[in-house]
Coordinates of C-alpha atoms and ligand atoms in Angstrom, one line a residue:
M983 CA 118.0 123.6 83.2
K984 CA 117.5 120.1 81.9
T985 CA 114.9 118.5 83.9
I986 CA 115.1 114.6 85.2
I987 CA 112.8 113.3 83.0
Q988 CA 114.1 115.6 80.2
K989 CA 117.7 114.1 81.2
A990 CA 115.8 110.1 80.9
V991 CA 114.1 110.4 78.3
S992 CA 117.6 112.0 76.1
I993 CA 119.6 108.4 77.5
L994 CA 116.3 106.2 76.4
K995 CA 116.4 108.2 73.0
S996 CA 120.1 107.8 72.8
G997 CA 119.8 103.5 73.4
G998 CA 120.9 104.1 77.3
L999 CA 118.7 102.3 79.9
V1000 CA 116.8 104.3 83.0
A1001 CA 116.1 102.5 86.1
M1002 CA 112.2 104.0 86.8
P1003 CA 110.0 103.3 89.8
T1004 CA 107.0 101.8 89.3
E1005 CA 103.9 101.4 91.9
T1006 CA 105.1 97.3 91.8
V1007 CA 108.4 97.1 91.9
Y1008 CA 111.4 99.3 89.6
G1009 CA 111.9 98.9 86.4
L1010 CA 115.3 98.7 83.6
A1011 CA 113.5 100.4 80.9
A1012 CA 114.7 100.9 77.5
D1013 CA 113.2 102.6 73.9
A1014 CA 111.0 99.1 73.0
S1015 CA 111.9 100.3 69.3
N1016 CA 115.4 100.3 69.2
Q1017 CA 116.9 96.2 69.4
A1018 CA 120.4 97.7 70.1
A1019 CA 118.9 98.9 73.6
V1020 CA 116.9 95.9 74.7
E1021 CA 119.8 93.6 74.2
R1022 CA 122.0 96.2 76.6
I1023 CA 118.8 95.0 79.2
F1024 CA 119.1 91.0 78.5
A1025 CA 123.2 91.7 79.0
V1026 CA 122.8 93.9 82.3
K1027 CA 120.6 91.7 83.9
E1028 CA 122.2 88.8 83.0
R1029 CA 118.8 87.2 81.3
P1030 CA 118.7 84.5 79.1
Y1031 CA 116.1 85.3 75.8
Q1032 CA 113.3 83.1 75.9
H1033 CA 112.2 85.7 79.1
P1034 CA 110.1 88.0 76.9
L1035 CA 109.5 92.3 78.7
I1036 CA 106.6 94.4 78.8
V1037 CA 106.4 97.0 77.3
H1038 CA 105.7 100.3 79.1
L1039 CA 103.4 102.9 78.2
A1040 CA 101.8 105.9 78.9
A1041 CA 97.6 105.7 77.8
I1042 CA 95.4 103.6 76.6
E1043 CA 94.9 105.5 73.2
Q1044 CA 98.4 103.6 72.9
L1045 CA 97.6 100.3 73.2
S1046 CA 96.4 99.7 69.2
L1047 CA 99.8 100.8 67.6
W1048 CA 101.1 97.5 70.2
A1049 CA 98.3 95.4 69.9
R1050 CA 96.9 94.1 66.7
E1051 CA 94.3 92.6 68.3
V1052 CA 92.7 94.1 71.2
P1053 CA 89.2 92.4 72.8
P1054 CA 86.2 94.3 73.7
V1055 CA 87.2 92.2 77.2
A1056 CA 91.0 93.1 77.4
L1057 CA 89.1 97.2 77.0
K1058 CA 87.5 96.8 79.8
L1059 CA 89.9 96.0 82.1
A1060 CA 92.5 97.8 81.1
Q1061 CA 90.4 100.7 81.6
A1062 CA 89.3 99.5 84.8
Y1063 CA 93.0 98.9 86.4
W1064 CA 94.9 101.3 84.2
P1065 CA 96.5 103.0 85.6
G1066 CA 98.3 100.4 87.6
P1067 CA 100.1 96.8 88.7
L1068 CA 97.8 94.9 85.6
T1069 CA 100.1 93.8 82.9
L1070 CA 98.0 92.5 79.5
I1071 CA 99.4 89.7 77.2
L1072 CA 97.4 90.7 73.5
K1073 CA 98.9 89.7 70.1
K1074 CA 101.2 92.0 68.6
Q1075 CA 101.9 94.7 66.4
P1076 CA 104.3 93.1 62.9
H1077 CA 107.0 95.9 64.2
V1078 CA 107.1 94.6 68.1
L1079 CA 110.7 93.0 68.1
D1080 CA 111.0 89.7 68.5
I1081 CA 113.8 90.4 70.7
V1082 CA 110.9 92.0 73.4
T1083 CA 108.0 89.4 73.2
G1084 CA 110.9 86.3 72.7
A1085 CA 110.0 85.9 69.1
Q1086 CA 106.0 84.8 70.2
D1087 CA 102.9 86.6 68.3
T1088 CA 102.0 88.4 71.9
V1089 CA 103.5 91.1 73.6
G1090 CA 102.7 91.9 77.4
I1091 CA 101.4 95.6 78.1
R1092 CA 101.6 97.3 81.0
I1093 CA 100.4 101.5 81.5
P1094 CA 101.6 102.3 85.5
H1095 CA 100.7 104.5 87.4
H1096 CA 103.8 106.2 89.4
P1097 CA 103.7 109.9 88.8
I1098 CA 107.5 109.1 87.4
A1099 CA 106.9 106.3 85.3
Q1100 CA 103.4 108.4 84.1
D1101 CA 105.9 111.5 83.9
L1102 CA 108.6 109.8 81.8
L1103 CA 106.1 107.5 79.5
K1104 CA 104.7 111.1 78.2
A1105 CA 107.5 112.7 77.9
F1106 CA 109.1 109.8 76.2
G1107 CA 106.3 109.4 74.0
G1108 CA 106.6 105.6 72.9
G1109 CA 107.2 102.3 74.6
L1110 CA 109.7 101.6 77.2
A1111 CA 110.7 98.1 77.5
A1112 CA 110.8 97.1 81.3
P1113 CA 112.0 94.4 83.6
S1114 CA 112.3 94.6 87.2
A1115 CA 115.6 96.3 87.8
N1116 CA 117.6 93.1 89.2
K1117 CA 119.8 90.4 87.9
F1118 CA 118.4 87.3 86.7
T1119 CA 116.6 85.2 89.4
H1120 CA 117.2 88.2 92.1
I1121 CA 115.0 89.6 93.9
S1122 CA 113.2 92.6 92.6
P1123 CA 113.9 96.1 93.9
T1124 CA 111.7 98.3 95.9
T1125 CA 114.1 100.8 96.1
A1126 CA 116.2 103.0 94.5
Q1127 CA 119.1 101.6 96.8
A1128 CA 117.9 98.1 95.9
V1129 CA 118.6 99.0 92.3
E1130 CA 121.9 100.2 92.8
Q1131 CA 122.9 97.1 94.5
E1132 CA 121.9 94.7 92.1
L1133 CA 122.9 97.0 89.0
G1134 CA 125.2 99.6 90.0
Q1135 CA 127.1 100.6 86.8
G1136 CA 125.1 99.2 84.2
V1137 CA 122.1 101.7 84.5
D1138 CA 122.4 105.0 82.8
L1139 CA 120.3 107.4 85.3
I1140 CA 118.7 105.5 88.4
L1141 CA 114.7 107.6 89.1
D1142 CA 114.6 107.8 92.4
G1143 CA 111.0 107.5 93.1
G1144 CA 111.0 106.2 96.6
E1145 CA 109.5 102.5 97.6
C1146 CA 107.5 101.5 95.4
E1147 CA 103.5 101.5 96.7
V1148 CA 102.8 97.5 95.5
G1149 CA 105.6 96.0 96.5
L1150 CA 105.1 92.5 94.7
E1151 CA 105.3 92.2 90.6
S1152 CA 102.2 93.3 88.4
T1153 CA 99.7 90.5 88.2
I1154 CA 100.2 88.6 84.0
V1155 CA 96.3 88.4 82.3
D1156 CA 96.4 86.1 79.0
M1157 CA 94.9 87.6 76.9
S1158 CA 95.8 86.7 73.4
G1159 CA 93.6 83.1 73.7
D1160 CA 89.8 81.9 73.6
Q1161 CA 89.8 81.5 77.6
I1162 CA 91.2 84.2 80.2
T1163 CA 94.4 83.1 82.2
V1164 CA 96.8 84.3 85.0
L1165 CA 100.1 83.7 84.2
R1166 CA 101.1 85.1 87.0
P1167 CA 99.4 86.5 90.1
G1168 CA 99.9 89.8 91.8
M1169 CA 98.3 91.4 94.3
L1170 CA 95.0 92.6 92.0
S1171 CA 93.7 89.7 92.4
L1172 CA 92.1 86.8 90.1
Q1173 CA 89.0 88.1 91.9
A1174 CA 89.0 91.2 91.4
I1175 CA 89.6 90.4 87.4
A1176 CA 86.9 88.0 87.5
E1177 CA 84.1 90.2 88.6
V1178 CA 84.6 93.6 86.7
L1179 CA 84.6 90.9 83.5
G1180 CA 81.5 89.1 84.4
Q1181 CA 83.6 85.9 83.2
S1182 CA 85.5 83.1 84.5
V1183 CA 89.4 83.8 84.6
F1184 CA 91.5 81.0 84.6
T1185 CA 94.9 80.2 86.3
K1186 CA 98.0 79.0 84.8
E1187 CA 98.0 76.0 86.1
E1188 CA 94.2 75.2 85.2
I1189 CA 95.0 75.6 82.3
S1190 CA 97.2 72.3 80.0
S1191 CA 98.5 74.6 77.7
A1192 CA 101.8 74.9 75.8
V1193 CA 101.4 78.8 77.4
K1194 CA 105.0 79.6 78.1
A1195 CA 105.3 80.6 82.0
P1196 CA 106.3 83.7 83.0
G1197 CA 108.7 83.4 85.9
G1198 CA 108.3 79.5 85.6
H1199 CA 112.6 78.8 85.9
H1200 CA 111.2 77.5 89.5
L1201 CA 114.3 79.8 90.8
H1202 CA 113.3 83.1 90.3
Y1203 CA 112.7 86.1 93.2
A1204 CA 115.2 84.3 95.2
P1205 CA 117.8 85.2 97.8
L1206 CA 121.3 84.0 97.9
T1207 CA 120.7 82.9 101.8
F1208 CA 119.1 79.3 102.0
T1209 CA 115.2 80.2 102.2
Q1210 CA 112.8 77.4 103.9
L1211 CA 109.1 78.1 103.4
L1212 CA 107.8 76.6 106.7
P1213 CA 105.2 76.6 109.2
L1214 CA 105.5 77.8 112.2
E1215 CA 105.1 75.4 114.0
E1216 CA 108.2 73.7 112.1
I1217 CA 110.2 77.6 112.8
K1218 CA 109.7 76.9 116.3
A1219 CA 111.2 73.4 115.9
A1220 CA 113.4 74.2 114.4
I1221 CA 115.1 76.8 116.8
E1222 CA 114.5 74.5 119.5
K1223 CA 117.4 72.6 117.6
A1224 CA 119.3 75.3 116.7
E1225 CA 122.2 73.3 115.6
V1226 CA 125.1 75.5 115.2
S1227 CA 125.6 75.2 111.7
I1228 CA 122.1 77.1 110.6
L1229 CA 123.4 80.1 113.1
P1230 CA 123.2 82.6 112.4
M1231 CA 119.5 82.9 110.6
A1232 CA 116.2 85.1 110.6
C1233 CA 112.5 83.8 110.8
L1234 CA 109.7 85.9 108.9
V1235 CA 106.7 85.1 111.1
Y1236 CA 103.4 86.9 110.9
S1237 CA 101.0 84.8 113.2
P1238 CA 100.9 86.1 116.4
S1239 CA 103.8 84.8 118.4
P1240 CA 106.1 85.4 121.5
S1241 CA 109.3 86.5 119.7
V1242 CA 112.1 84.6 120.2
D1243 CA 115.7 85.9 122.3
K1244 CA 118.3 83.8 121.4
A1245 CA 121.4 84.2 120.0
G1246 CA 122.1 84.0 116.3
I1247 CA 117.9 84.2 115.9
N1248 CA 116.7 87.6 114.4
W1249 CA 113.1 87.2 114.9
V1250 CA 111.5 89.5 112.3
V1251 CA 107.6 90.0 112.6
M1252 CA 105.8 90.4 109.2
P1253 CA 103.1 92.5 108.7
Q1254 CA 98.9 90.0 108.9
D1255 CA 97.3 91.6 106.1
P1256 CA 98.5 90.6 102.5
E1257 CA 99.0 94.3 101.6
H1258 CA 101.1 96.0 103.6
Y1259 CA 103.0 92.5 103.4
A1260 CA 103.2 92.9 100.4
H1261 CA 104.5 96.3 100.1
E1262 CA 107.2 94.7 102.8
L1263 CA 108.2 91.6 101.5
Y1264 CA 111.4 92.2 99.0
K1265 CA 112.3 95.1 101.1
T1266 CA 112.8 92.5 104.3
L1267 CA 114.1 89.7 102.2
R1268 CA 116.7 92.2 100.8
H1269 CA 117.6 93.6 104.8
W1270 CA 117.9 90.0 105.9
D1271 CA 119.7 88.5 102.7
N1272 CA 122.4 91.3 103.3
Q1273 CA 123.6 89.9 106.5
G1274 CA 125.5 87.1 105.7
L1275 CA 123.7 84.7 107.6
K1276 CA 122.8 80.6 107.5
R1277 CA 119.7 80.8 106.4
L1278 CA 116.6 82.4 106.2
L1279 CA 113.2 80.7 107.9
V1280 CA 109.7 82.4 106.8
E1281 CA 106.6 81.1 107.5
Q1282 CA 104.1 79.7 105.6
V1283 CA 101.5 82.3 104.6
P1284 CA 97.1 81.5 104.4
E1285 CA 95.6 80.0 101.3
S1286 CA 92.5 82.2 101.1
S1287 CA 93.5 83.7 97.4
E1288 CA 94.5 87.4 98.6
W1289 CA 97.6 85.6 100.1
D1290 CA 98.3 84.0 96.1
A1291 CA 100.7 86.3 94.7
I1292 CA 103.2 86.0 98.0
R1293 CA 102.8 82.7 98.5
D1294 CA 103.6 82.5 94.6
R1295 CA 106.7 84.5 95.1
L1296 CA 107.4 83.0 98.7
Q1297 CA 107.8 79.4 97.1
K1298 CA 109.7 80.9 94.3
A1299 CA 112.4 82.3 96.8
A1300 CA 112.9 79.0 99.0
A1301 CA 113.1 76.7 95.5
R1302 CA 117.0 77.3 95.8
E1303 CA 118.9 73.9 96.4
L1304 CA 121.5 74.3 99.9
K1305 CA 124.8 73.9 98.9
Ligands
TXA881 O1 105.6 94.8 87.4 C1 106.2 94.3 86.8 O2 105.7 93.9 86.2 C2 107.3 95.0 86.4 C3 107.5 96.3 86.1 C4 108.8 96.9 85.8 O3 106.6 96.6 85.4 N1 108.1 94.1 85.4 C5 108.3 93.0 85.6 O4 109.5 92.4 84.1 O5 108.2 92.2 86.7 P1 110.2 91.1 84.4 O6 110.3 91.0 83.2 O7 110.3 91.0 85.6 O8 108.9 89.9 84.2 C6 108.1 89.9 83.3 C7 106.9 88.9 83.3 C8 108.2 87.1 82.2 O9 108.4 86.7 83.5 C9 107.5 87.1 80.7 O10 107.8 86.1 80.7 C10 106.3 87.8 81.4 O11 106.2 88.7 81.5 N2 105.8 88.1 79.9 C11 106.6 89.4 79.5 N3 105.9 88.7 77.4 C12 105.1 87.6 77.4 C13 104.3 87.6 76.6 N4 104.2 87.9 74.7 N5 103.8 86.6 77.1 C14 103.8 85.4 77.8 N6 104.7 85.7 78.8 C15 105.5 87.3 78.9
MG882 MG1 111.3 90.0 87.4

């Protein structure tokens, strides 16, 4: 009997799409060397072509097949954190398709550690282009059910690997230029990266260059429900007023505070440590986004660096204008 992995490989080899679990979020995978298959990813996600895709590999030995230059610092970082929630931007090999790179001279590469992603990549042998398995601008899926809700018939097979451990997308580090830059914060922190490398690492904001900003589209990872990011005091004030026009709503708070027992208000207590918060965030946003509420009020998270990736996603989630 064919195993599910063999079935997934034959779908990929014939140009199909497979949703694969990774430790960050679920990816929508296609053979990165097959133009038509990669085009299908963009069609199914309704994603504009300017947003390049990450190529997923099974092992570091394959890196030079996709990147023409692997500086020693990049290798050091790869050895420290791969397989894991890290994506490296490197100078690409000539064969890497323009549709994958957004016609840039660089390619994003990641080696995930989820066992199903590893099994699939090893059995497939090549590179898998895989963006998060959601419609463009929606919340990334962290369960197989969320993939089904997002893409339904658009995907040929969904591999169910349970809930994603990390829950937020990988940290993207650009190592293709003179300065090492974090283009998208993730739960693997800038400090952890700088520590391993023993040199300065910059944020995208610190570098005033024309680097294409991943997730730079201001509305990204966003619920469809109008979402606001506010200090706890302002959430409480909004509840005091509780105008009918904003009810029912859900309030996602993490500070210890007495829960509110008022009609039309769902009080949701989030974990207080960033790892657990990240793990819960997309699942919780998706759940409350499915309830037909008028509003989601989310408490602002601390300014400290271990919350950077979470703050980044919450700011983007709250970027939708009130219709
Ligand atoms: O955790 C993750 O990274 C997940 C899982 C499935 O691996 N993938 C993911 O893919 O988040 P996606 O497509 O949703 O986001 C990838 C981001 C995009 O915003 C894109 O702009 C950026 O990576 N990116 C890809 N290639 C790039 C390149 N050559 N230069 C700059 N940014 C790049
Ligand atoms: Mg995405």
